[in-house]
PDB file of N, CA and C in Angstrom:
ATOM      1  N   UNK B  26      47.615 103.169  63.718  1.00 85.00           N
ATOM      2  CA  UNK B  26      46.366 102.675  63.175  1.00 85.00           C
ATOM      3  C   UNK B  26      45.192 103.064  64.065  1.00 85.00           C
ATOM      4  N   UNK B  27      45.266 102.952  65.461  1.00 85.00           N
ATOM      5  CA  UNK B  27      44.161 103.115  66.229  1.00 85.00           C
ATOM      6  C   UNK B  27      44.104 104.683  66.243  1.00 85.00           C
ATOM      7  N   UNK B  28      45.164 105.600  65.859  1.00 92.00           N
ATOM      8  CA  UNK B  28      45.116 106.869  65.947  1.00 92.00           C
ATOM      9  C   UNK B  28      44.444 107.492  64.506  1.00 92.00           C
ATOM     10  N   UNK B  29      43.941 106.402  63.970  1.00 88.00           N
ATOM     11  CA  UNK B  29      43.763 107.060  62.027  1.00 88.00           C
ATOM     12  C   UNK B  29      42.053 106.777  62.435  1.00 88.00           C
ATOM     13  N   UNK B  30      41.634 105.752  63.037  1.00 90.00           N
ATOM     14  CA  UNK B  30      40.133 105.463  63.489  1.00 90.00           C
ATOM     15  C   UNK B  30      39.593 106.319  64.509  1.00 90.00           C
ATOM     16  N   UNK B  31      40.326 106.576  65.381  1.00 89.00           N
ATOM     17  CA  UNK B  31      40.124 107.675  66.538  1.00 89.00           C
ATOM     18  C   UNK B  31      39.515 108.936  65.425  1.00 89.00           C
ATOM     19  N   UNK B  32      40.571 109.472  64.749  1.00 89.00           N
ATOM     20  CA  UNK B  32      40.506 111.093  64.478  1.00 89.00           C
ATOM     21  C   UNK B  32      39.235 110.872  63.585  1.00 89.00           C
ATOM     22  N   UNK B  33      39.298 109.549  62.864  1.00 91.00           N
ATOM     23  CA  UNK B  33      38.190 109.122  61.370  1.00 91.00           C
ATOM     24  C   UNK B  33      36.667 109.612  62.275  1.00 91.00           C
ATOM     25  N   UNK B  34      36.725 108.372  63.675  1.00 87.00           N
ATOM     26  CA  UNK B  34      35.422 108.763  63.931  1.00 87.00           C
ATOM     27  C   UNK B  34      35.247 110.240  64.766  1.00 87.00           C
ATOM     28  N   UNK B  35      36.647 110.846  65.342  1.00 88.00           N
ATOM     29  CA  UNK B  35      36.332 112.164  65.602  1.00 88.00           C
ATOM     30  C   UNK B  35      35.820 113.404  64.992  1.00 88.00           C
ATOM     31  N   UNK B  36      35.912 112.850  63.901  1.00 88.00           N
ATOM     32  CA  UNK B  36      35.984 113.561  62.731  1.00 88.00           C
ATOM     33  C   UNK B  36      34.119 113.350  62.073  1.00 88.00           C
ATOM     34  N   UNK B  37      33.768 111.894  61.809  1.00 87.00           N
ATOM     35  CA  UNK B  37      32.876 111.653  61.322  1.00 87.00           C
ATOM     36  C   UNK B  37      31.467 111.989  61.935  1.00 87.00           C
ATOM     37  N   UNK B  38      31.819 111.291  63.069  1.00 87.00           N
ATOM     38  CA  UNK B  38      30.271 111.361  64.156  1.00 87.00           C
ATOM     39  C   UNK B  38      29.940 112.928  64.373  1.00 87.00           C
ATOM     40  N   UNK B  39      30.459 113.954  64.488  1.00 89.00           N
ATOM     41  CA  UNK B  39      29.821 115.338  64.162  1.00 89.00           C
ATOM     42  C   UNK B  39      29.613 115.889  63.334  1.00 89.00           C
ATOM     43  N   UNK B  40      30.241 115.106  61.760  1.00 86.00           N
ATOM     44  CA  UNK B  40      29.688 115.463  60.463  1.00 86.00           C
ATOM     45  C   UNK B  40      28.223 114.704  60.169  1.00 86.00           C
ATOM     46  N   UNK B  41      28.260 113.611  60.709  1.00 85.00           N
ATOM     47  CA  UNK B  41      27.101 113.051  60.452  1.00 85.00           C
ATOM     48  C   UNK B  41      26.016 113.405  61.321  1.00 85.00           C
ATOM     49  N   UNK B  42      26.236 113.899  62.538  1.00 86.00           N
ATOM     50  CA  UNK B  42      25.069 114.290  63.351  1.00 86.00           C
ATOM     51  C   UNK B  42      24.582 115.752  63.047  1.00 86.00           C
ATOM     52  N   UNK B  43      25.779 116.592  62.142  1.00 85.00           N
ATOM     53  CA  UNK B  43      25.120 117.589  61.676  1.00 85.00           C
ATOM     54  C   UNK B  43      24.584 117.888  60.435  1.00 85.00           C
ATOM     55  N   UNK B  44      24.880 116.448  59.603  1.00 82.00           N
ATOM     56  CA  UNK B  44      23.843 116.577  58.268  1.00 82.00           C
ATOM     57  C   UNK B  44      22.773 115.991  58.651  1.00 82.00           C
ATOM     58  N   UNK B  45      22.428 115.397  59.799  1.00 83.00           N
ATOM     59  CA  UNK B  45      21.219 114.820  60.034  1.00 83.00           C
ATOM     60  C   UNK B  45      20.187 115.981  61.168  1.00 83.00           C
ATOM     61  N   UNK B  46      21.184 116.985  60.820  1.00 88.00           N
ATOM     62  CA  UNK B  46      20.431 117.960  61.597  1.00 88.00           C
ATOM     63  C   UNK B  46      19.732 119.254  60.551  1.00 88.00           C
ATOM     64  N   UNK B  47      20.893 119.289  60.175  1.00 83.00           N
ATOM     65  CA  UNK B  47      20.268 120.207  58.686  1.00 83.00           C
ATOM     66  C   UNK B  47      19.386 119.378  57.179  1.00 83.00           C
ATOM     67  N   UNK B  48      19.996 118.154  56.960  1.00 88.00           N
ATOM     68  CA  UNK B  48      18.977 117.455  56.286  1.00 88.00           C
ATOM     69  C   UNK B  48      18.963 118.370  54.908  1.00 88.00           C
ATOM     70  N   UNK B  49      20.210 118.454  54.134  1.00 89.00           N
ATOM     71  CA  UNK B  49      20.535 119.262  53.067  1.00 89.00           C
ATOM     72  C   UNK B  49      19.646 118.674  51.537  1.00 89.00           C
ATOM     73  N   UNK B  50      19.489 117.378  51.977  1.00 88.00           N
ATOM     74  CA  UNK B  50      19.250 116.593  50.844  1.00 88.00           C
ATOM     75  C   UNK B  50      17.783 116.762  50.949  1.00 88.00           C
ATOM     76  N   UNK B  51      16.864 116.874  52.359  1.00 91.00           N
ATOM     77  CA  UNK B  51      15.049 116.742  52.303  1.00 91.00           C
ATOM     78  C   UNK B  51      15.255 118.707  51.881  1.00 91.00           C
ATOM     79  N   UNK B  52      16.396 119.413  52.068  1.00 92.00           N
ATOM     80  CA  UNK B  52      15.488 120.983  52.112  1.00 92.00           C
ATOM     81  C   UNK B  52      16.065 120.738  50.155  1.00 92.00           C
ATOM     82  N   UNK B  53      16.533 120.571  49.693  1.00 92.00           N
ATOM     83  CA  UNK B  53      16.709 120.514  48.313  1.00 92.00           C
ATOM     84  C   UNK B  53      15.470 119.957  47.825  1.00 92.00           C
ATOM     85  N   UNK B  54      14.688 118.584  48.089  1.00 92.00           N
ATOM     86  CA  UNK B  54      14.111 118.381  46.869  1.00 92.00           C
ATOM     87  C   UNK B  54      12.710 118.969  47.597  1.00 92.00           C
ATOM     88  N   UNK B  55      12.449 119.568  49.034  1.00 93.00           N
ATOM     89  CA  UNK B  55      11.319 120.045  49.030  1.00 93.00           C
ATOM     90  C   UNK B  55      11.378 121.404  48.592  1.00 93.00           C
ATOM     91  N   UNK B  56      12.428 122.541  48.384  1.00 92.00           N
ATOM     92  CA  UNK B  56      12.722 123.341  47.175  1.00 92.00           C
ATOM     93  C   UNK B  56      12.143 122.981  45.877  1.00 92.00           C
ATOM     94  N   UNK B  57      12.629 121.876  45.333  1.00 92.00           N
ATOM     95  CA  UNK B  57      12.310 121.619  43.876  1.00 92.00           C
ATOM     96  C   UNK B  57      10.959 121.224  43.544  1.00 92.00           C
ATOM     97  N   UNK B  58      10.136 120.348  45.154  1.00 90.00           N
ATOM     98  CA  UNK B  58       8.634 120.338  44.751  1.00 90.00           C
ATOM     99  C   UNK B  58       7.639 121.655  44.927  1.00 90.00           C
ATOM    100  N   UNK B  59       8.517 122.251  45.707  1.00 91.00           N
ATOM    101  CA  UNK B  59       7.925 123.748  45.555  1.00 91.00           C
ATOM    102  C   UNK B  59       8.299 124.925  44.220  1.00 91.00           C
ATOM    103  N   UNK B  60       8.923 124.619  43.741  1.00 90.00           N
ATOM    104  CA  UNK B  60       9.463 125.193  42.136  1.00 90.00           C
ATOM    105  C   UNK B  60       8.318 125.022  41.155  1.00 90.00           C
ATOM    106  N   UNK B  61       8.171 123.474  41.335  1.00 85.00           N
ATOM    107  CA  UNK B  61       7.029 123.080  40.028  1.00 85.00           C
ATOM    108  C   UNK B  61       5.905 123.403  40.043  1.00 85.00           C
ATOM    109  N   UNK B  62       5.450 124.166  41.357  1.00 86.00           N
ATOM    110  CA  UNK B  62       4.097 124.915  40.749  1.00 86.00           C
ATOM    111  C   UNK B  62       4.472 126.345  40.627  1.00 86.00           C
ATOM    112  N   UNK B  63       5.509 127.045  40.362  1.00 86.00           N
ATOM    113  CA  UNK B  63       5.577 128.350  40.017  1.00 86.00           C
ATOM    114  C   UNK B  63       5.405 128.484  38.467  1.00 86.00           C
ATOM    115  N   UNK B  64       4.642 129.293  38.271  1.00 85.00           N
ATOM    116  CA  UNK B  64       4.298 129.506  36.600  1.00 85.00           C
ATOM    117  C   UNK B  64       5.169 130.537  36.040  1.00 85.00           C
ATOM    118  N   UNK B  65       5.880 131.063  36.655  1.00 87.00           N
ATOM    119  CA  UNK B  65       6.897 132.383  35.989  1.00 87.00           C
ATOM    120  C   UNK B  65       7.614 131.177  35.946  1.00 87.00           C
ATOM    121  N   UNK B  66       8.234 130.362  36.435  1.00 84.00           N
ATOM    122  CA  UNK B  66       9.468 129.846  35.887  1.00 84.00           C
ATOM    123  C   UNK B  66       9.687 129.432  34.058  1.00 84.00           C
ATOM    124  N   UNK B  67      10.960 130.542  33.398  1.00 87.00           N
ATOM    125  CA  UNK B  67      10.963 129.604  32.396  1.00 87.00           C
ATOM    126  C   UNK B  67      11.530 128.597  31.900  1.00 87.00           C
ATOM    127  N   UNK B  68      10.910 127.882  31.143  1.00 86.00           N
ATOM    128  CA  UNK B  68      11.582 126.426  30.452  1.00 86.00           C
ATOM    129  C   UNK B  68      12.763 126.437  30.485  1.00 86.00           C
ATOM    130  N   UNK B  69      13.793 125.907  30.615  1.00 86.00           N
ATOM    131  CA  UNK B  69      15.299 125.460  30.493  1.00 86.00           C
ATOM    132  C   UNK B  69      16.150 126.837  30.841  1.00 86.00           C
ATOM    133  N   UNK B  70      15.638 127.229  32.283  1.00 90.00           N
ATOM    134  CA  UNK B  70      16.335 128.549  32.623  1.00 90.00           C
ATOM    135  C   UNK B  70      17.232 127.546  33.567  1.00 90.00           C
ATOM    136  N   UNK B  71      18.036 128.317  34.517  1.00 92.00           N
ATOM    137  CA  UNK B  71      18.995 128.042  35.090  1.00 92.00           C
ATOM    138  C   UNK B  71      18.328 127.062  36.461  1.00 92.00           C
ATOM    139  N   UNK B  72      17.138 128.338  37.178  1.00 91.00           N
ATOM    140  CA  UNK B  72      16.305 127.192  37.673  1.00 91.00           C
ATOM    141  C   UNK B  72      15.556 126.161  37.688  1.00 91.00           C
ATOM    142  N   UNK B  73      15.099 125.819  36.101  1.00 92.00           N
ATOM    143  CA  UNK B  73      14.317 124.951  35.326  1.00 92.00           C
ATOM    144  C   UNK B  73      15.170 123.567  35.921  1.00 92.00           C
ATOM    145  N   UNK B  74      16.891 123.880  35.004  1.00 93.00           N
ATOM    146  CA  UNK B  74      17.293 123.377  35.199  1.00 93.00           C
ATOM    147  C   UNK B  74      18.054 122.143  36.649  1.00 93.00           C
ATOM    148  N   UNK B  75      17.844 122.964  37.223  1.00 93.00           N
ATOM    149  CA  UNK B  75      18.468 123.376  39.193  1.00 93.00           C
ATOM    150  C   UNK B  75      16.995 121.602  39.514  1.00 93.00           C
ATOM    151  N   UNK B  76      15.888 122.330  38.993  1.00 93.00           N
ATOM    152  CA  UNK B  76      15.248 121.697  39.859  1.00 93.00           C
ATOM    153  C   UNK B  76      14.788 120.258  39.055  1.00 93.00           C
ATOM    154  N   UNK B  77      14.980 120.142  37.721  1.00 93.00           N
ATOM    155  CA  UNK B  77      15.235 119.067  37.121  1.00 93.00           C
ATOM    156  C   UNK B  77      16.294 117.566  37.363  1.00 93.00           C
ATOM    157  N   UNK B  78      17.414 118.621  38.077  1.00 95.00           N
ATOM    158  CA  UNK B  78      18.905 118.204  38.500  1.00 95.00           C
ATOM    159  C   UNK B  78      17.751 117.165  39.864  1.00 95.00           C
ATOM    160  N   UNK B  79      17.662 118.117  40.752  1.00 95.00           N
ATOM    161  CA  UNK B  79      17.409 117.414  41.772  1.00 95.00           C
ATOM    162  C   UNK B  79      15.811 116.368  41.890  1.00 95.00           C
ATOM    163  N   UNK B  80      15.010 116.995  41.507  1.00 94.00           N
ATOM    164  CA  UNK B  80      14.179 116.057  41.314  1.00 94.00           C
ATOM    165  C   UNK B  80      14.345 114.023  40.397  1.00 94.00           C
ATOM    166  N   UNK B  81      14.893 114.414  39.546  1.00 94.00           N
ATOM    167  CA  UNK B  81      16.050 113.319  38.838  1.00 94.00           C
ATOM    168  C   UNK B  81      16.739 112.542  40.018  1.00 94.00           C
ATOM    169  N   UNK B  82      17.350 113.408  40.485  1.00 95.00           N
ATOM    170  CA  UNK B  82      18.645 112.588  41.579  1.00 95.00           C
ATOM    171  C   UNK B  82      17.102 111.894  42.534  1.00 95.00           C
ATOM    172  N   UNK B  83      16.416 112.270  42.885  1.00 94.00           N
ATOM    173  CA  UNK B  83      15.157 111.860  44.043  1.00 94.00           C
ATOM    174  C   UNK B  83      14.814 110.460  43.648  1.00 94.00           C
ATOM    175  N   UNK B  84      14.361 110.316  42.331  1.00 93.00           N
ATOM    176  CA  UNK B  84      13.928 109.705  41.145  1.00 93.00           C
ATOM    177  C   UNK B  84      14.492 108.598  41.242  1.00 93.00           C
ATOM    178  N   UNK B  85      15.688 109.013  40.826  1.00 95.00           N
ATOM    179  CA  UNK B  85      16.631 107.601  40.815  1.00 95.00           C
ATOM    180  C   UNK B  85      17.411 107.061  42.102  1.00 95.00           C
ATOM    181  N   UNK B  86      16.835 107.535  43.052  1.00 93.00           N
ATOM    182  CA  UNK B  86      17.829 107.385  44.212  1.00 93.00           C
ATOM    183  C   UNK B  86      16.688 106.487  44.990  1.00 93.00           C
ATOM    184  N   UNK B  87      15.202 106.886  44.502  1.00 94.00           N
ATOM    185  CA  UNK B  87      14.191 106.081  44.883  1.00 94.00           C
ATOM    186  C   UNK B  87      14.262 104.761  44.588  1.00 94.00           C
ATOM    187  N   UNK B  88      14.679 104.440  42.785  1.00 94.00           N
ATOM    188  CA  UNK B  88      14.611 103.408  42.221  1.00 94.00           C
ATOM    189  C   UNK B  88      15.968 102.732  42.653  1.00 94.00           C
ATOM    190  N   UNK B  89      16.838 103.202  42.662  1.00 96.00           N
ATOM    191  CA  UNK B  89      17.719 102.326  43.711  1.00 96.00           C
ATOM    192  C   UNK B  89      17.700 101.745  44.485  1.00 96.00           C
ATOM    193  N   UNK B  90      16.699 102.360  45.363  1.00 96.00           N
ATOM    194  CA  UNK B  90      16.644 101.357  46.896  1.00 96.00           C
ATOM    195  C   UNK B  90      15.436 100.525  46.909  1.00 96.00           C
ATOM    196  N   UNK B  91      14.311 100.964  45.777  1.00 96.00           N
ATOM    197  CA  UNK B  91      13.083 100.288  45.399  1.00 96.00           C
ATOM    198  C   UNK B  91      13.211  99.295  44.432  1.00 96.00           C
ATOM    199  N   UNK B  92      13.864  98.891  43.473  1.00 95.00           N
ATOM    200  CA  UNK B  92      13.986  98.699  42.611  1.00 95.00           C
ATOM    201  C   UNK B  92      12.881  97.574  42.298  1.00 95.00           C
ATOM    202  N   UNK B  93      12.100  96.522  42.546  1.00 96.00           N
ATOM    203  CA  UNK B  93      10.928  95.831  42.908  1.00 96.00           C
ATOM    204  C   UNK B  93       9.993  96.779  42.718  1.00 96.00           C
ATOM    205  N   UNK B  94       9.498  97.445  43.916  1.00 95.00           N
ATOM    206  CA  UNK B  94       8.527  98.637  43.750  1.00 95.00           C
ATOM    207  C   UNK B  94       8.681  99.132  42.166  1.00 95.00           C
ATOM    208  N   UNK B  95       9.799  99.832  42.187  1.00 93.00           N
ATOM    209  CA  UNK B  95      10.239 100.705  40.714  1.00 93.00           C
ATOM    210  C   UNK B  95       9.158 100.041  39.780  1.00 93.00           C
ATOM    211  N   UNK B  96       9.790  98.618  39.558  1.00 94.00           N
ATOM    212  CA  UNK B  96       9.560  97.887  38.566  1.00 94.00           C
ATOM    213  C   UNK B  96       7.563  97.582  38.035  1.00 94.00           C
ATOM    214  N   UNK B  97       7.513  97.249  39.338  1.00 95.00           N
ATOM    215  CA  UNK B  97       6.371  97.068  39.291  1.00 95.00           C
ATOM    216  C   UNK B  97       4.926  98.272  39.226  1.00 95.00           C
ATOM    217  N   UNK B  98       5.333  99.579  40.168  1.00 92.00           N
ATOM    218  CA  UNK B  98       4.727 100.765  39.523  1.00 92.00           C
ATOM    219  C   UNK B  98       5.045 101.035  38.027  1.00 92.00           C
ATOM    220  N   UNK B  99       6.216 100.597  37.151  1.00 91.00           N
ATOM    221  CA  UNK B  99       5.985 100.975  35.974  1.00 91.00           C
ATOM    222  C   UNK B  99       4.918 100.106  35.010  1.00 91.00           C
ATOM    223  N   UNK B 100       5.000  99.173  35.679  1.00 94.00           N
ATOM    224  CA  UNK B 100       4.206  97.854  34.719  1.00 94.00           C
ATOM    225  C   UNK B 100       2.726  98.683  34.628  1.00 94.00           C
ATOM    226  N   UNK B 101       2.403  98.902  35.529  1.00 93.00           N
ATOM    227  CA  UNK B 101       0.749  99.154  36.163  1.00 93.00           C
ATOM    228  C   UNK B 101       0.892 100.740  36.386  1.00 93.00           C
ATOM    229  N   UNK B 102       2.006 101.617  35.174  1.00 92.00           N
ATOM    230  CA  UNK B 102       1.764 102.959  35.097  1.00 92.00           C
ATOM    231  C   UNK B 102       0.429 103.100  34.532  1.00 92.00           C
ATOM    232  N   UNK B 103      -0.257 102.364  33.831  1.00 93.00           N
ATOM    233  CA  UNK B 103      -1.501 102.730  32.903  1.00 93.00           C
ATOM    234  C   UNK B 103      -2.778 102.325  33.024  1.00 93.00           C
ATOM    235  N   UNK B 104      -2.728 101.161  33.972  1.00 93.00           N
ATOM    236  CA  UNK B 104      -3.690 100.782  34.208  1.00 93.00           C
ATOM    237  C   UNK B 104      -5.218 101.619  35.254  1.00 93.00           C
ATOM    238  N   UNK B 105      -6.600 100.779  34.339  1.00 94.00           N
ATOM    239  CA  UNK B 105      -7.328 102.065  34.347  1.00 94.00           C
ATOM    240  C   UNK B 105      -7.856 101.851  36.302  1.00 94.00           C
ATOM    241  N   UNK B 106      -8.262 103.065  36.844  1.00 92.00           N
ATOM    242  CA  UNK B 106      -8.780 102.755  38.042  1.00 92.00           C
ATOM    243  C   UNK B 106      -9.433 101.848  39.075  1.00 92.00           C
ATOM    244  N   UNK B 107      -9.578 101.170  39.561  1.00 92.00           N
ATOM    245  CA  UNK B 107     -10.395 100.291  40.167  1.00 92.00           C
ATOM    246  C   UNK B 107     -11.947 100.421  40.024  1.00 92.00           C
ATOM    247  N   UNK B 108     -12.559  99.572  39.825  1.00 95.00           N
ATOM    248  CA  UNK B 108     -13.861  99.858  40.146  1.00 95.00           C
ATOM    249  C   UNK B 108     -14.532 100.653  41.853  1.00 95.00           C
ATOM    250  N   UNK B 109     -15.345 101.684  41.503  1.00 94.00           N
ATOM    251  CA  UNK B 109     -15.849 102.656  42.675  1.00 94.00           C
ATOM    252  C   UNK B 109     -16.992 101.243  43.405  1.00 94.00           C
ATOM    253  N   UNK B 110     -16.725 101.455  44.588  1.00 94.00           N
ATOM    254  CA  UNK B 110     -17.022 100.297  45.939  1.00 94.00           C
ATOM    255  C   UNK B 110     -18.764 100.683  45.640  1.00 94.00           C
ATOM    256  N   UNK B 111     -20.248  99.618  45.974  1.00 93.00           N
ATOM    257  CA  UNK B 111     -21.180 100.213  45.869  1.00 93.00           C
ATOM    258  C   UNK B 111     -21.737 101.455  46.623  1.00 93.00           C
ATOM    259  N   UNK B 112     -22.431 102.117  46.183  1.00 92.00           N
ATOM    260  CA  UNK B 112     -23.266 103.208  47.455  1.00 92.00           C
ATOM    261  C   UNK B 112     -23.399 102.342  48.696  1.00 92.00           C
ATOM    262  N   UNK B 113     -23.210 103.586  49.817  1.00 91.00           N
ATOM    263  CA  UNK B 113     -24.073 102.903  51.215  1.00 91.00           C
ATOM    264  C   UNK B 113     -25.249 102.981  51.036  1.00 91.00           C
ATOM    265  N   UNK B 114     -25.819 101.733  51.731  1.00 89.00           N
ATOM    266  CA  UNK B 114     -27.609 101.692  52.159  1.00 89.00           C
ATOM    267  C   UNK B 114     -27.626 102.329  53.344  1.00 89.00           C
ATOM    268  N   UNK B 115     -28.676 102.990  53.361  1.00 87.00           N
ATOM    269  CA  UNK B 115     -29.390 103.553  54.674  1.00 87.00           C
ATOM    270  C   UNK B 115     -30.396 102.842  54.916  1.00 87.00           C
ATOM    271  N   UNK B 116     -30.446 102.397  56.068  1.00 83.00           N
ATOM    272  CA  UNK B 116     -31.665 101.488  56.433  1.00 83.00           C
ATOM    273  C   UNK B 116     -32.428 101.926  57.527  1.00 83.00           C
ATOM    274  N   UNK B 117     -33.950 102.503  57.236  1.00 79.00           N
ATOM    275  CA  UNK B 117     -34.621 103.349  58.366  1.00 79.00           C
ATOM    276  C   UNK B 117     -34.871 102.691  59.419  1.00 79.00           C
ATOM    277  N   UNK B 118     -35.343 103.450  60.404  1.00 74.00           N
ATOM    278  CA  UNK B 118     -35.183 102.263  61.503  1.00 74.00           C
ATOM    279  C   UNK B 118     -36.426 102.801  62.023  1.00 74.00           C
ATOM    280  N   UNK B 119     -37.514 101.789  62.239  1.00 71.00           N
ATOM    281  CA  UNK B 119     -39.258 101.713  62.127  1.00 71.00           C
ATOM    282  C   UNK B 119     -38.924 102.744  63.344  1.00 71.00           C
ATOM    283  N   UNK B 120     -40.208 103.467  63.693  1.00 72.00           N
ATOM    284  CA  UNK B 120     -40.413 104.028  65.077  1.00 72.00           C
ATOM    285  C   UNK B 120     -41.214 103.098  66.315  1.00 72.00           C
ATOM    286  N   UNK B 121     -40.601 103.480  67.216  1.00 68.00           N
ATOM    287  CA  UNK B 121     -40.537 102.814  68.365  1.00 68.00           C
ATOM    288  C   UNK B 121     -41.434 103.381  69.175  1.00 68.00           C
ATOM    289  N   UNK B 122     -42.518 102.804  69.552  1.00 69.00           N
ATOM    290  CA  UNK B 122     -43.468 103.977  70.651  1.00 69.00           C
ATOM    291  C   UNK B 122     -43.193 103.218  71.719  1.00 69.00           C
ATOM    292  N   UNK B 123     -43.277 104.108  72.663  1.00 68.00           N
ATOM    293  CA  UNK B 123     -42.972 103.911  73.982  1.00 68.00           C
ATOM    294  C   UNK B 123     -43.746 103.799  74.958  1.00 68.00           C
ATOM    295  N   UNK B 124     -44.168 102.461  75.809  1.00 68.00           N
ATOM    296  CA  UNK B 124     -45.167 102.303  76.549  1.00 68.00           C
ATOM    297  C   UNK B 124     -45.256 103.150  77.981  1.00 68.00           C
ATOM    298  N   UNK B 125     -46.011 104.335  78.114  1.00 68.00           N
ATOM    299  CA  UNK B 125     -45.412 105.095  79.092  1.00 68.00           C
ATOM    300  C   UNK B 125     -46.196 104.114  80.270  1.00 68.00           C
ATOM    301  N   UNK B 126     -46.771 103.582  80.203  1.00 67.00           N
ATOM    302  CA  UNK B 126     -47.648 102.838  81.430  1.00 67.00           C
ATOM    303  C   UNK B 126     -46.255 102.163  82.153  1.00 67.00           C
ATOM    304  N   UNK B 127     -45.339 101.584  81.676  1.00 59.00           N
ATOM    305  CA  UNK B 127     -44.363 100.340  82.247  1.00 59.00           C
ATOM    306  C   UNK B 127     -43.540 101.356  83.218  1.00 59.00           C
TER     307      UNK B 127
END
């Protein structure tokens, strides 16, 4: 038994320190946010698809761990902007003469 945990974490702790080195999952969906502004891509091609796949998985992997957030950005998907804060005042500031006598 202590020999099945040994090899488990011999095994694990350099798989995990090397997906946290390559980070397979941030170079995928920053791939796919870089896809969506290419304009040659076409509709439901293979890459259309590719980056649909992963953007989706982002999506829902967000709302998984958000699920509160989720909920509540959908409520208030529509709602219209805030009101714009007033202009700044500029307030001149009188001139000051200077008593050269003092």
């Amino acid at each position: 038994m202590l020999t099945v945990i040994a090899v488990t974490a011999a095994v694990a702790l350099p798989a995990g320190y090397l997906l946290g080195r390559v980070q397979p999952a941030r170079r995928a969906s920053d791939w796919a946010n870089w896809q969506k502004y290419d304009r040659n891509m076409r509709r439901h091609s293979l890459r259309w698809w590719a980056v649909f796949v992963v953007l989706s998985a982002e999506n829902l992997g967000w709302l998984l761990a958000h699920p509160v957030k989720g909920w509540h950005a959908w409520q208030h998907r529509n709602d219209p902007p805030p009101p714009r804060s007033p202009a700044v005042k500029v307030r001149t500031i009188p001139d000051h003469t200077v008593d050269e006598e003092a």
